[in-house]
GROMACS .gro file of C-alpha atoms in nm:
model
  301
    1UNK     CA    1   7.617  14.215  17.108
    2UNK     CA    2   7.415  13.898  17.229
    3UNK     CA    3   7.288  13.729  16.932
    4UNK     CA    4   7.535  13.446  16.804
    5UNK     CA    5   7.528  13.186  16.500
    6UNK     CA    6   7.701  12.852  16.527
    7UNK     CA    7   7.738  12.685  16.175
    8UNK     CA    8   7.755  12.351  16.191
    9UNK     CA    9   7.624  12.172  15.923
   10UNK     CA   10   7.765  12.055  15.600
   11UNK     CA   11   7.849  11.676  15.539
   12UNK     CA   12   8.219  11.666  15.704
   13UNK     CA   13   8.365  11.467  15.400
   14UNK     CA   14   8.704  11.526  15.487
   15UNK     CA   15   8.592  11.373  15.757
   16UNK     CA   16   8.501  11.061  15.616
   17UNK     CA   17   8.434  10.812  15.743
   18UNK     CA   18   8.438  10.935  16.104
   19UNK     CA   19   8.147  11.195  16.027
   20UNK     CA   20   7.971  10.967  15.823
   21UNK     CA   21   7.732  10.852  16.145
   22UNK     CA   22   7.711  11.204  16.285
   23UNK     CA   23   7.775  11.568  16.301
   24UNK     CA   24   8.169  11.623  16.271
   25UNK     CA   25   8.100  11.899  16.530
   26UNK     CA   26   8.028  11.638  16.795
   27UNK     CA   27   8.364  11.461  16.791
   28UNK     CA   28   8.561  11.470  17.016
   29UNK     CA   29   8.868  11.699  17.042
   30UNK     CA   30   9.092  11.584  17.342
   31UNK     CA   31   8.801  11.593  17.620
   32UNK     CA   32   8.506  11.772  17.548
   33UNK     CA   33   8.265  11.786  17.230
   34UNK     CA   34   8.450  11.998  16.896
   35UNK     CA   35   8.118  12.262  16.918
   36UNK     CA   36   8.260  12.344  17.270
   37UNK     CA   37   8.484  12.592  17.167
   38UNK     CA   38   8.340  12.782  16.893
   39UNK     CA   39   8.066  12.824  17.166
   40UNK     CA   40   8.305  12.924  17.484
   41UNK     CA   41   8.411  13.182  17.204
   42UNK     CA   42   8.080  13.346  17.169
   43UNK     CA   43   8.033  13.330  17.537
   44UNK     CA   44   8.358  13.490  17.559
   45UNK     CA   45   8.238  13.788  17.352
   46UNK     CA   46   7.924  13.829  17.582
   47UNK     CA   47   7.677  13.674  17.401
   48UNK     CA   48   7.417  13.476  17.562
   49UNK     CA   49   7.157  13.400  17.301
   50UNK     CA   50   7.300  13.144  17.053
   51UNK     CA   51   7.174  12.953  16.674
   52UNK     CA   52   7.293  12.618  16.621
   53UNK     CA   53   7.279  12.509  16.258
   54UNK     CA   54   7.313  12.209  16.187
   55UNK     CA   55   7.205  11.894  15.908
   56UNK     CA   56   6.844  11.810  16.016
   57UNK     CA   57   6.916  11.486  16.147
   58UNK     CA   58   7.205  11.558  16.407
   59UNK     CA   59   7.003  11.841  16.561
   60UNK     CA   60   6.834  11.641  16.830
   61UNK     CA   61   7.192  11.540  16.902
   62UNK     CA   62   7.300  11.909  16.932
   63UNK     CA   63   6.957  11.945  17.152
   64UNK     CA   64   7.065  11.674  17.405
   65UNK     CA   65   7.406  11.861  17.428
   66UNK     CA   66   7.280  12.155  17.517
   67UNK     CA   67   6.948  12.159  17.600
   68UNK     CA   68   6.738  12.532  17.592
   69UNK     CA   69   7.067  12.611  17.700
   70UNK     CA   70   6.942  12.718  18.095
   71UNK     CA   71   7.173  12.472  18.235
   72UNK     CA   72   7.468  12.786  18.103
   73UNK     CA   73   7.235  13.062  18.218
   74UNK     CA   74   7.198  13.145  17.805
   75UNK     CA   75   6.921  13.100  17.529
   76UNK     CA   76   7.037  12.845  17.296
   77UNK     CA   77   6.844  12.765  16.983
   78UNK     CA   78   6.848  12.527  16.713
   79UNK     CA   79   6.753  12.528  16.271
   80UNK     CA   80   6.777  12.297  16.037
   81UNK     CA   81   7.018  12.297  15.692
   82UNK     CA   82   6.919  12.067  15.495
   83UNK     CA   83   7.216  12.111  15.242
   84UNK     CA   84   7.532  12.300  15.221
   85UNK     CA   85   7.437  12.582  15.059
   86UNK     CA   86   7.766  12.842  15.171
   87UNK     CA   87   7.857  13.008  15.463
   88UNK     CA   88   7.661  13.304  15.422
   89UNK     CA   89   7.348  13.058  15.384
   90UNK     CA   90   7.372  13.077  15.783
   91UNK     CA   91   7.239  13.455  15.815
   92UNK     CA   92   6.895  13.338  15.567
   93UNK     CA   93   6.856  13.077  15.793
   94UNK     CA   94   6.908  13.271  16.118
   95UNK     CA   95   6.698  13.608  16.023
   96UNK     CA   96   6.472  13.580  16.244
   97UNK     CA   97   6.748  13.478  16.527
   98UNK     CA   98   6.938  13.800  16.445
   99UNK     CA   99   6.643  14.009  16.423
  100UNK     CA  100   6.776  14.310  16.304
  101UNK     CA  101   7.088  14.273  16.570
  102UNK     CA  102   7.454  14.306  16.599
  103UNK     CA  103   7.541  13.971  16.583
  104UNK     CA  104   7.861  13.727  16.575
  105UNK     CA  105   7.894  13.418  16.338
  106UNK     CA  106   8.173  13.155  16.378
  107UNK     CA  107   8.217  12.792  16.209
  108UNK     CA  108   8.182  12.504  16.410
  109UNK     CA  109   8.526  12.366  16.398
  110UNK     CA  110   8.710  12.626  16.461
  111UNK     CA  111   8.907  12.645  16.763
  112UNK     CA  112   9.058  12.997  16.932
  113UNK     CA  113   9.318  13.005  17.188
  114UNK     CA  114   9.533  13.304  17.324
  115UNK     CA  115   9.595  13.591  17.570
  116UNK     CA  116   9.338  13.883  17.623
  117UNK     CA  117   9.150  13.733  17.374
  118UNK     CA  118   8.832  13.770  17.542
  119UNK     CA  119   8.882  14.168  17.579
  120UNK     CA  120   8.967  14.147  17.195
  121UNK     CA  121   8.686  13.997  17.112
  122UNK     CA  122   8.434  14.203  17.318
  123UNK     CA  123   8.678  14.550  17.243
  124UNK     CA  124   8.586  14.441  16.865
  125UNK     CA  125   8.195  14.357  16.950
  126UNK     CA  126   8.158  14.738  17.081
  127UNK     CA  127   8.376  14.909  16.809
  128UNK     CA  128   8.173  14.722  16.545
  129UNK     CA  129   8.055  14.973  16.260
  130UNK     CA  130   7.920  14.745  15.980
  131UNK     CA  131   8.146  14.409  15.975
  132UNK     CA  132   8.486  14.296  16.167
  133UNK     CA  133   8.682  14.000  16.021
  134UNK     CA  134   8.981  13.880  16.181
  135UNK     CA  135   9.288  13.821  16.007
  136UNK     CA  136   9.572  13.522  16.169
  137UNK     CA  137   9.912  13.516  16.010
  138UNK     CA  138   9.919  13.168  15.861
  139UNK     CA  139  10.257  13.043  15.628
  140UNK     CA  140   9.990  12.855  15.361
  141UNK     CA  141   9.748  13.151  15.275
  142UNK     CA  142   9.653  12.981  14.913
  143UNK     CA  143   9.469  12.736  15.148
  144UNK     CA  144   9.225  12.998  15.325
  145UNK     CA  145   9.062  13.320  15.239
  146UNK     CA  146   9.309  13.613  15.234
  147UNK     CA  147   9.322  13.957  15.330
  148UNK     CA  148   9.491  14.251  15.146
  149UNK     CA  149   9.587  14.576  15.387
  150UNK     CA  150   9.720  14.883  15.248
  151UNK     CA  151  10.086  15.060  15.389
  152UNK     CA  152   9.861  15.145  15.707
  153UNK     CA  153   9.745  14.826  15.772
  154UNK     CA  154   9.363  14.877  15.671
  155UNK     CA  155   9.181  14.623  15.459
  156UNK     CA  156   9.125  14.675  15.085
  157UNK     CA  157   9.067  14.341  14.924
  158UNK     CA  158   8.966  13.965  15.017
  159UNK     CA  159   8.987  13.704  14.802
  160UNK     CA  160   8.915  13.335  14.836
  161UNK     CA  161   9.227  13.063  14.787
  162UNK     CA  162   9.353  13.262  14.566
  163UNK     CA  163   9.674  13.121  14.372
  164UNK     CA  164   9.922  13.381  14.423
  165UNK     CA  165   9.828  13.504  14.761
  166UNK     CA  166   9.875  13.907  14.804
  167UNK     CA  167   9.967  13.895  15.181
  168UNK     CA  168  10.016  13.604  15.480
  169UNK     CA  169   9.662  13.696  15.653
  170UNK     CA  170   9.433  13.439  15.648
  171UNK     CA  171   9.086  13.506  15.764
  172UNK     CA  172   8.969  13.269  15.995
  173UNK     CA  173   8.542  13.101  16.041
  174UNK     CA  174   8.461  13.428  16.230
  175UNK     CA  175   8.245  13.705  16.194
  176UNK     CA  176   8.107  14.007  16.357
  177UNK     CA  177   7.797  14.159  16.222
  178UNK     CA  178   7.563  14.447  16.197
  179UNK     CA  179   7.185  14.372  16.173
  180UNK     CA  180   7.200  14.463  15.789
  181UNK     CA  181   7.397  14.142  15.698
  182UNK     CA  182   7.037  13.935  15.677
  183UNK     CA  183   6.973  14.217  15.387
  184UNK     CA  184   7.272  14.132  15.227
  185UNK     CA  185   7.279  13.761  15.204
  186UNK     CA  186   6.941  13.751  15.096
  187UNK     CA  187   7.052  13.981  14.774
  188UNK     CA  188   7.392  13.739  14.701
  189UNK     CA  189   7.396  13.520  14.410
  190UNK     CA  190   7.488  13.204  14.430
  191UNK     CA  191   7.851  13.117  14.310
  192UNK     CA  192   7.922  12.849  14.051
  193UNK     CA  193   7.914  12.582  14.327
  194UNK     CA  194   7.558  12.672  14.407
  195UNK     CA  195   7.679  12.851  14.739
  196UNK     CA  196   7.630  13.193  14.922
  197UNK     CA  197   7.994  13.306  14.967
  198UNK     CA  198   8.051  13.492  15.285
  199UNK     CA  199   8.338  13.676  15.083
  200UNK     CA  200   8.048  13.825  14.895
  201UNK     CA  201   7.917  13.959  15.217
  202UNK     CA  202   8.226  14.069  15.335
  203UNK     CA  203   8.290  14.251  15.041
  204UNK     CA  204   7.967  14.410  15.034
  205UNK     CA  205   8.055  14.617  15.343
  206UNK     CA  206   8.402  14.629  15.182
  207UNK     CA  207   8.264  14.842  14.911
  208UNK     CA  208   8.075  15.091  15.154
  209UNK     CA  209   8.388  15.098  15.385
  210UNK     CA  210   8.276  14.969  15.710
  211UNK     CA  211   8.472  14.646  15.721
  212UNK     CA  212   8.737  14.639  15.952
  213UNK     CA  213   8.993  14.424  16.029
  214UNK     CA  214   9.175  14.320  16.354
  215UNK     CA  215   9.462  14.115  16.359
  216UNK     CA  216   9.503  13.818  16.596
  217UNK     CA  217   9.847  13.839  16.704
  218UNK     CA  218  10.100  13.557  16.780
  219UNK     CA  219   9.950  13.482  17.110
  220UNK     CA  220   9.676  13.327  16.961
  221UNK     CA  221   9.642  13.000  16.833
  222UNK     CA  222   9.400  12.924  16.565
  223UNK     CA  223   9.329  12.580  16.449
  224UNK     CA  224   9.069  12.436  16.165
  225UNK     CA  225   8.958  12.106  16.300
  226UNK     CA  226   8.802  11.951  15.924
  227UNK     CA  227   9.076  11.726  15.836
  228UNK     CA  228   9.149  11.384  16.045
  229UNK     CA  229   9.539  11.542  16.142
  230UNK     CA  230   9.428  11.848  16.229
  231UNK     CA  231   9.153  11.728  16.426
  232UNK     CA  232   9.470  11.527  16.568
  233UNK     CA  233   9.637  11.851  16.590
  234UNK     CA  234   9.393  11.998  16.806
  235UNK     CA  235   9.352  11.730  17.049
  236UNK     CA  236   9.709  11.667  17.135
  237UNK     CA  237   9.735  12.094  17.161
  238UNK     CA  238   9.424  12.119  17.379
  239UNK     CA  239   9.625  11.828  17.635
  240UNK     CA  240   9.915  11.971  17.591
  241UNK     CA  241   9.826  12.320  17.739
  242UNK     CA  242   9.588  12.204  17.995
  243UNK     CA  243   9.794  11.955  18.108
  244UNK     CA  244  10.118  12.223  18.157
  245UNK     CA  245   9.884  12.512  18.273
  246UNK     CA  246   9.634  12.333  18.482
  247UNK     CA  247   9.339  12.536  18.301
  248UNK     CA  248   9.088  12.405  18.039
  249UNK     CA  249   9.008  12.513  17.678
  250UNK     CA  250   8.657  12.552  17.564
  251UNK     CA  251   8.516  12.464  17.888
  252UNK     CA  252   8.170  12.644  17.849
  253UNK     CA  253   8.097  12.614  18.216
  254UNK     CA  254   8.380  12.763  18.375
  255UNK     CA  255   8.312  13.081  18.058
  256UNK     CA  256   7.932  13.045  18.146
  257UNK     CA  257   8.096  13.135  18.549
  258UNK     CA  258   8.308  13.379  18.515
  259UNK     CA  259   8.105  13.528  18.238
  260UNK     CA  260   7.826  13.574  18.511
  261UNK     CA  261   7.588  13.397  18.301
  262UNK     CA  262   7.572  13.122  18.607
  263UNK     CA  263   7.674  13.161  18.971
  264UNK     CA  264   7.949  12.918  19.147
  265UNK     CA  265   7.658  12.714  19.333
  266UNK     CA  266   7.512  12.605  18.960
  267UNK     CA  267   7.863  12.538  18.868
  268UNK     CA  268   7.968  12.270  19.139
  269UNK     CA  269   7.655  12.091  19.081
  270UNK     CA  270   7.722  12.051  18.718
  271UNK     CA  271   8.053  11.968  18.824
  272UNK     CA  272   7.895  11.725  19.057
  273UNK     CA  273   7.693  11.564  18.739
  274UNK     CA  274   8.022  11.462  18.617
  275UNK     CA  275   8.221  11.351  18.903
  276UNK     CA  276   8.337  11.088  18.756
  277UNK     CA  277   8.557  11.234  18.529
  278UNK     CA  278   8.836  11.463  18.552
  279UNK     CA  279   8.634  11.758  18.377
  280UNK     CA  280   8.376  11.744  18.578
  281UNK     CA  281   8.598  11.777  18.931
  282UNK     CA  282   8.740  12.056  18.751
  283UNK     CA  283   8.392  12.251  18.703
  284UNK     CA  284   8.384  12.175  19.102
  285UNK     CA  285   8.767  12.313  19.164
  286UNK     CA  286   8.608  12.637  18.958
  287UNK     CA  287   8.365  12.680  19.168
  288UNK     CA  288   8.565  12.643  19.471
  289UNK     CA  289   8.816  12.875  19.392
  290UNK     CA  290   8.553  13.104  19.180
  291UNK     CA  291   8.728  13.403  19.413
  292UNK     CA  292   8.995  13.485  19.190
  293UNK     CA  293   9.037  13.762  19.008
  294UNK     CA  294   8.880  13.719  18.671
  295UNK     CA  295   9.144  13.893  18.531
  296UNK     CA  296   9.403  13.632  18.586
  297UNK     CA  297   9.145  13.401  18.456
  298UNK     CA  298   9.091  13.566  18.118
  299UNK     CA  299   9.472  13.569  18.069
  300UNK     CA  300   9.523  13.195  18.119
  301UNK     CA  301   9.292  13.162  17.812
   0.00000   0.00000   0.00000
Protein backbone atom coordinates (compact mmCIF):
# COMPACT_ATOMS: atom_id res chain seq x y z
CA UNK A 1 0.00 0.00 0.00
CA UNK A 2 1.48 3.55 -0.89
CA UNK A 3 -1.31 5.74 -1.68
CA UNK A 4 -2.58 7.75 1.50
CA UNK A 5 -5.46 10.46 2.13
CA UNK A 6 -5.11 13.07 4.81
CA UNK A 7 -8.56 14.78 5.55
CA UNK A 8 -8.23 17.89 6.76
CA UNK A 9 -10.74 20.17 5.97
CA UNK A 10 -13.98 21.07 7.55
CA UNK A 11 -14.43 24.45 9.50
CA UNK A 12 -12.98 23.30 13.11
CA UNK A 13 -15.99 24.94 15.00
CA UNK A 14 -15.35 23.28 18.07
CA UNK A 15 -12.52 24.89 17.58
CA UNK A 16 -13.70 28.23 17.64
CA UNK A 17 -12.26 30.71 17.82
CA UNK A 18 -8.74 29.28 17.61
CA UNK A 19 -9.48 27.76 14.01
CA UNK A 20 -11.29 30.61 12.97
CA UNK A 21 -7.89 32.22 11.17
CA UNK A 22 -6.66 28.84 9.94
CA UNK A 23 -6.73 25.18 9.42
CA UNK A 24 -7.28 23.47 12.98
CA UNK A 25 -4.80 20.89 11.57
CA UNK A 26 -1.99 23.40 11.79
CA UNK A 27 -2.13 24.06 15.53
CA UNK A 28 0.00 23.21 17.46
CA UNK A 29 -0.03 20.08 19.67
CA UNK A 30 2.90 20.28 22.27
CA UNK A 31 5.83 20.89 19.58
CA UNK A 32 5.18 20.16 16.20
CA UNK A 33 2.14 20.98 13.74
CA UNK A 34 -1.41 18.63 14.72
CA UNK A 35 -1.15 17.12 10.75
CA UNK A 36 2.24 15.67 11.97
CA UNK A 37 0.96 12.70 13.30
CA UNK A 38 -1.79 11.52 11.24
CA UNK A 39 1.06 11.78 8.60
CA UNK A 40 4.05 9.89 10.68
CA UNK A 41 1.06 7.29 10.78
CA UNK A 42 0.80 6.78 7.12
CA UNK A 43 4.52 6.83 6.86
CA UNK A 44 4.46 4.30 9.46
CA UNK A 45 2.30 1.98 7.32
CA UNK A 46 4.76 2.40 4.29
CA UNK A 47 3.18 4.75 2.36
CA UNK A 48 5.03 7.32 0.56
CA UNK A 49 2.61 9.02 -1.76
CA UNK A 50 0.20 11.18 0.30
CA UNK A 51 -3.41 13.63 -0.45
CA UNK A 52 -3.82 16.49 1.70
CA UNK A 53 -7.38 17.81 1.77
CA UNK A 54 -7.95 20.60 3.00
CA UNK A 55 -10.50 24.11 2.85
CA UNK A 56 -9.18 25.95 -0.28
CA UNK A 57 -7.74 28.71 1.46
CA UNK A 58 -5.35 26.96 4.08
CA UNK A 59 -3.85 24.79 1.34
CA UNK A 60 -0.97 27.02 0.45
CA UNK A 61 -0.39 26.84 4.20
CA UNK A 62 -0.36 22.98 4.08
CA UNK A 63 2.01 23.55 0.79
CA UNK A 64 4.62 25.61 2.76
CA UNK A 65 4.55 22.78 5.42
CA UNK A 66 5.36 20.31 3.35
CA UNK A 67 6.38 21.24 0.21
CA UNK A 68 6.21 18.35 -2.95
CA UNK A 69 7.07 16.52 -0.02
CA UNK A 70 11.01 15.62 -1.40
CA UNK A 71 12.41 17.15 1.62
CA UNK A 72 10.77 13.35 3.39
CA UNK A 73 11.89 11.37 0.37
CA UNK A 74 7.75 10.98 -0.39
CA UNK A 75 5.18 12.44 -2.99
CA UNK A 76 2.92 14.66 -1.19
CA UNK A 77 -0.04 16.22 -2.89
CA UNK A 78 -2.61 18.66 -2.21
CA UNK A 79 -6.96 19.24 -3.28
CA UNK A 80 -9.19 21.51 -2.42
CA UNK A 81 -12.77 21.00 -0.26
CA UNK A 82 -14.55 23.63 -0.56
CA UNK A 83 -17.26 22.47 2.03
CA UNK A 84 -17.75 19.72 4.44
CA UNK A 85 -19.46 17.45 2.60
CA UNK A 86 -18.67 13.89 4.96
CA UNK A 87 -15.90 11.84 5.42
CA UNK A 88 -16.35 9.66 2.63
CA UNK A 89 -16.42 12.98 0.40
CA UNK A 90 -12.47 12.46 0.72
CA UNK A 91 -12.28 9.25 -1.71
CA UNK A 92 -14.49 11.59 -4.71
CA UNK A 93 -12.08 14.04 -4.18
CA UNK A 94 -8.97 11.82 -4.17
CA UNK A 95 -9.98 9.33 -7.24
CA UNK A 96 -7.63 10.14 -9.22
CA UNK A 97 -4.91 10.06 -6.18
CA UNK A 98 -6.01 6.48 -5.41
CA UNK A 99 -6.18 5.42 -8.87
CA UNK A 100 -7.60 2.23 -8.58
CA UNK A 101 -5.10 1.44 -5.41
CA UNK A 102 -5.04 -0.02 -2.02
CA UNK A 103 -5.07 2.91 -0.16
CA UNK A 104 -5.19 4.25 3.63
CA UNK A 105 -7.41 7.24 4.82
CA UNK A 106 -7.03 8.84 8.30
CA UNK A 107 -8.55 12.27 9.79
CA UNK A 108 -6.38 14.98 10.42
CA UNK A 109 -6.61 15.24 14.11
CA UNK A 110 -6.22 12.16 15.07
CA UNK A 111 -3.34 11.17 17.00
CA UNK A 112 -1.92 7.25 17.41
CA UNK A 113 0.48 6.20 19.95
CA UNK A 114 1.56 2.61 21.11
CA UNK A 115 3.83 -0.47 20.90
CA UNK A 116 4.34 -2.49 17.57
CA UNK A 117 2.05 -0.32 16.16
CA UNK A 118 3.88 0.19 13.09
CA UNK A 119 4.00 -3.77 12.34
CA UNK A 120 0.14 -3.56 13.06
CA UNK A 121 -0.45 -1.22 10.84
CA UNK A 122 1.64 -2.54 7.87
CA UNK A 123 0.57 -6.53 9.09
CA UNK A 124 -3.09 -4.96 8.41
CA UNK A 125 -1.98 -3.02 4.99
CA UNK A 126 -0.85 -6.60 3.51
CA UNK A 127 -3.78 -8.72 4.94
CA UNK A 128 -6.20 -6.13 3.50
CA UNK A 129 -9.10 -7.97 1.49
CA UNK A 130 -11.70 -5.19 0.82
CA UNK A 131 -11.69 -2.70 4.00
CA UNK A 132 -9.92 -2.80 7.65
CA UNK A 133 -11.32 -0.50 10.38
CA UNK A 134 -9.83 -0.39 13.65
CA UNK A 135 -11.71 -0.65 16.69
CA UNK A 136 -10.10 1.20 20.37
CA UNK A 137 -11.87 0.32 23.57
CA UNK A 138 -13.18 3.70 24.66
CA UNK A 139 -15.62 4.01 28.16
CA UNK A 140 -18.04 6.80 26.11
CA UNK A 141 -18.92 4.79 22.86
CA UNK A 142 -22.38 6.94 22.35
CA UNK A 143 -19.80 9.67 21.45
CA UNK A 144 -18.04 7.82 18.39
CA UNK A 145 -18.97 5.32 15.81
CA UNK A 146 -19.32 1.78 17.25
CA UNK A 147 -18.55 -1.59 16.34
CA UNK A 148 -20.64 -4.77 16.96
CA UNK A 149 -18.46 -8.32 16.95
CA UNK A 150 -20.08 -11.55 17.21
CA UNK A 151 -18.98 -14.45 20.19
CA UNK A 152 -15.73 -14.78 17.90
CA UNK A 153 -14.84 -11.43 17.82
CA UNK A 154 -15.66 -10.67 14.00
CA UNK A 155 -17.54 -7.56 12.98
CA UNK A 156 -21.26 -7.63 12.14
CA UNK A 157 -22.65 -4.18 12.57
CA UNK A 158 -21.48 -0.36 12.81
CA UNK A 159 -23.49 2.20 13.75
CA UNK A 160 -22.92 5.90 14.22
CA UNK A 161 -23.43 7.55 18.01
CA UNK A 162 -25.82 5.43 18.50
CA UNK A 163 -27.86 5.92 21.92
CA UNK A 164 -27.62 2.65 23.49
CA UNK A 165 -24.27 1.54 22.34
CA UNK A 166 -24.08 -2.46 21.55
CA UNK A 167 -20.36 -2.89 22.60
CA UNK A 168 -17.26 -0.48 24.08
CA UNK A 169 -15.38 -0.38 20.49
CA UNK A 170 -15.17 2.77 19.11
CA UNK A 171 -13.85 3.13 15.66
CA UNK A 172 -11.35 5.58 15.37
CA UNK A 173 -10.57 8.46 11.85
CA UNK A 174 -8.81 5.47 10.14
CA UNK A 175 -9.19 3.53 7.21
CA UNK A 176 -7.65 0.98 5.03
CA UNK A 177 -8.91 0.58 1.55
CA UNK A 178 -9.17 -1.41 -1.57
CA UNK A 179 -9.16 0.48 -4.94
CA UNK A 180 -13.05 -0.18 -5.22
CA UNK A 181 -13.89 2.33 -2.39
CA UNK A 182 -13.79 5.41 -5.17
CA UNK A 183 -16.80 3.13 -6.76
CA UNK A 184 -18.51 3.12 -3.72
CA UNK A 185 -18.55 6.64 -2.51
CA UNK A 186 -19.43 7.85 -5.73
CA UNK A 187 -22.82 5.54 -5.51
CA UNK A 188 -23.62 6.84 -1.55
CA UNK A 189 -26.41 9.11 -0.94
CA UNK A 190 -26.09 11.81 0.92
CA UNK A 191 -27.45 11.60 4.59
CA UNK A 192 -29.93 14.10 6.00
CA UNK A 193 -27.03 16.47 6.86
CA UNK A 194 -26.08 16.66 3.23
CA UNK A 195 -22.94 14.36 3.95
CA UNK A 196 -21.26 11.14 2.48
CA UNK A 197 -21.08 8.92 5.61
CA UNK A 198 -18.03 6.76 5.69
CA UNK A 199 -20.31 4.27 7.77
CA UNK A 200 -22.10 3.88 4.48
CA UNK A 201 -18.89 2.79 2.94
CA UNK A 202 -17.95 0.72 5.58
CA UNK A 203 -21.00 -1.01 5.51
CA UNK A 204 -20.98 -1.52 1.95
CA UNK A 205 -18.05 -3.96 2.26
CA UNK A 206 -19.87 -5.03 5.46
CA UNK A 207 -22.60 -6.45 3.38
CA UNK A 208 -20.21 -8.39 0.91
CA UNK A 209 -18.08 -9.58 3.94
CA UNK A 210 -14.71 -8.23 3.41
CA UNK A 211 -14.54 -5.78 6.27
CA UNK A 212 -12.38 -6.68 8.90
CA UNK A 213 -11.64 -5.48 12.02
CA UNK A 214 -8.45 -5.28 14.19
CA UNK A 215 -8.45 -4.22 17.56
CA UNK A 216 -5.95 -1.68 18.96
CA UNK A 217 -5.09 -3.02 22.20
CA UNK A 218 -4.32 -1.17 25.51
CA UNK A 219 -0.90 -0.22 24.44
CA UNK A 220 -2.16 2.19 22.26
CA UNK A 221 -3.24 5.49 22.91
CA UNK A 222 -5.73 7.14 20.74
CA UNK A 223 -6.66 10.70 21.09
CA UNK A 224 -9.28 13.06 18.97
CA UNK A 225 -7.70 16.44 18.99
CA UNK A 226 -11.27 18.65 17.84
CA UNK A 227 -12.19 20.00 21.11
CA UNK A 228 -9.96 22.88 22.94
CA UNK A 229 -9.30 20.12 26.19
CA UNK A 230 -8.53 17.50 24.23
CA UNK A 231 -6.34 19.35 22.06
CA UNK A 232 -5.01 20.18 25.74
CA UNK A 233 -5.05 16.58 26.34
CA UNK A 234 -2.83 15.78 23.64
CA UNK A 235 -0.25 18.29 24.17
CA UNK A 236 0.44 17.74 27.79
CA UNK A 237 0.46 13.59 26.73
CA UNK A 238 2.80 14.15 23.78
CA UNK A 239 5.39 16.12 26.68
CA UNK A 240 4.71 13.90 28.97
CA UNK A 241 6.05 10.77 27.10
CA UNK A 242 8.80 12.42 25.30
CA UNK A 243 9.94 14.08 28.07
CA UNK A 244 10.11 10.50 30.33
CA UNK A 245 11.24 8.40 27.25
CA UNK A 246 13.56 10.73 25.51
CA UNK A 247 11.81 9.83 22.02
CA UNK A 248 9.41 12.02 19.94
CA UNK A 249 5.80 11.49 18.71
CA UNK A 250 4.84 12.28 15.21
CA UNK A 251 8.20 13.32 14.27
CA UNK A 252 7.91 12.70 10.41
CA UNK A 253 11.62 12.97 9.94
CA UNK A 254 12.97 10.58 12.23
CA UNK A 255 9.68 7.98 10.48
CA UNK A 256 10.79 9.43 7.02
CA UNK A 257 14.67 7.80 8.44
CA UNK A 258 14.09 4.86 9.69
CA UNK A 259 11.36 4.25 7.19
CA UNK A 260 14.21 4.49 4.50
CA UNK A 261 12.35 7.05 2.71
CA UNK A 262 15.55 9.49 3.53
CA UNK A 263 19.10 8.57 4.51
CA UNK A 264 20.83 9.91 7.94
CA UNK A 265 22.96 12.61 5.88
CA UNK A 266 19.38 14.35 4.70
CA UNK A 267 18.30 13.97 8.20
CA UNK A 268 21.08 16.01 10.13
CA UNK A 269 20.78 18.70 7.69
CA UNK A 270 17.14 19.13 8.32
CA UNK A 271 18.05 18.82 11.76
CA UNK A 272 20.60 21.46 11.10
CA UNK A 273 17.63 23.83 9.56
CA UNK A 274 16.27 23.86 12.95
CA UNK A 275 19.08 24.11 15.30
CA UNK A 276 17.69 26.35 17.16
CA UNK A 277 15.21 24.44 18.71
CA UNK A 278 15.17 21.39 20.66
CA UNK A 279 13.38 19.33 17.76
CA UNK A 280 15.54 20.13 15.44
CA UNK A 281 18.92 18.89 17.57
CA UNK A 282 16.89 15.93 17.98
CA UNK A 283 16.51 15.18 14.06
CA UNK A 284 20.53 15.65 14.36
CA UNK A 285 20.86 13.12 17.59
CA UNK A 286 18.72 10.68 15.00
CA UNK A 287 20.93 10.87 12.64
CA UNK A 288 23.86 10.40 14.77
CA UNK A 289 22.81 7.48 16.40
CA UNK A 290 20.72 6.26 13.11
CA UNK A 291 22.78 2.73 13.93
CA UNK A 292 20.37 1.28 16.13
CA UNK A 293 18.38 -1.35 15.60
CA UNK A 294 15.13 -0.24 14.12
CA UNK A 295 13.50 -2.60 16.03
CA UNK A 296 14.04 -0.96 19.32
CA UNK A 297 13.01 2.12 17.54
CA UNK A 298 9.58 0.94 16.39
CA UNK A 299 8.88 -0.23 19.98
CA UNK A 300 9.55 3.13 21.65
CA UNK A 301 6.63 4.37 19.44
Amino acid sequence: MKKGIILAGGNGTRLHPLSLVGSKQLAPVYDKPMIYYPLSMLMLAGISDVLIISRPAEVPLFRRLFGDGERLGMSIGYAPQDEPRGIADAFRIGADHIGGEDNALILGDNLFHGANLPTLLRNSARSLRGCVLFGHHVADPQRFGVAEVDEKGRLTAIEEKPAAPRSNLAVPGLYFFDGEVVDIAKRLVPSARGELEITDVLGAYLAEDRADLVRLGRGVTWLDTGTHESLLEAALFVRDVQQRQGTRIGCVEEVALYMGFIDAEHCHRMGEEMSNSPYGRYLMDCARSYSRPPALWEDAL
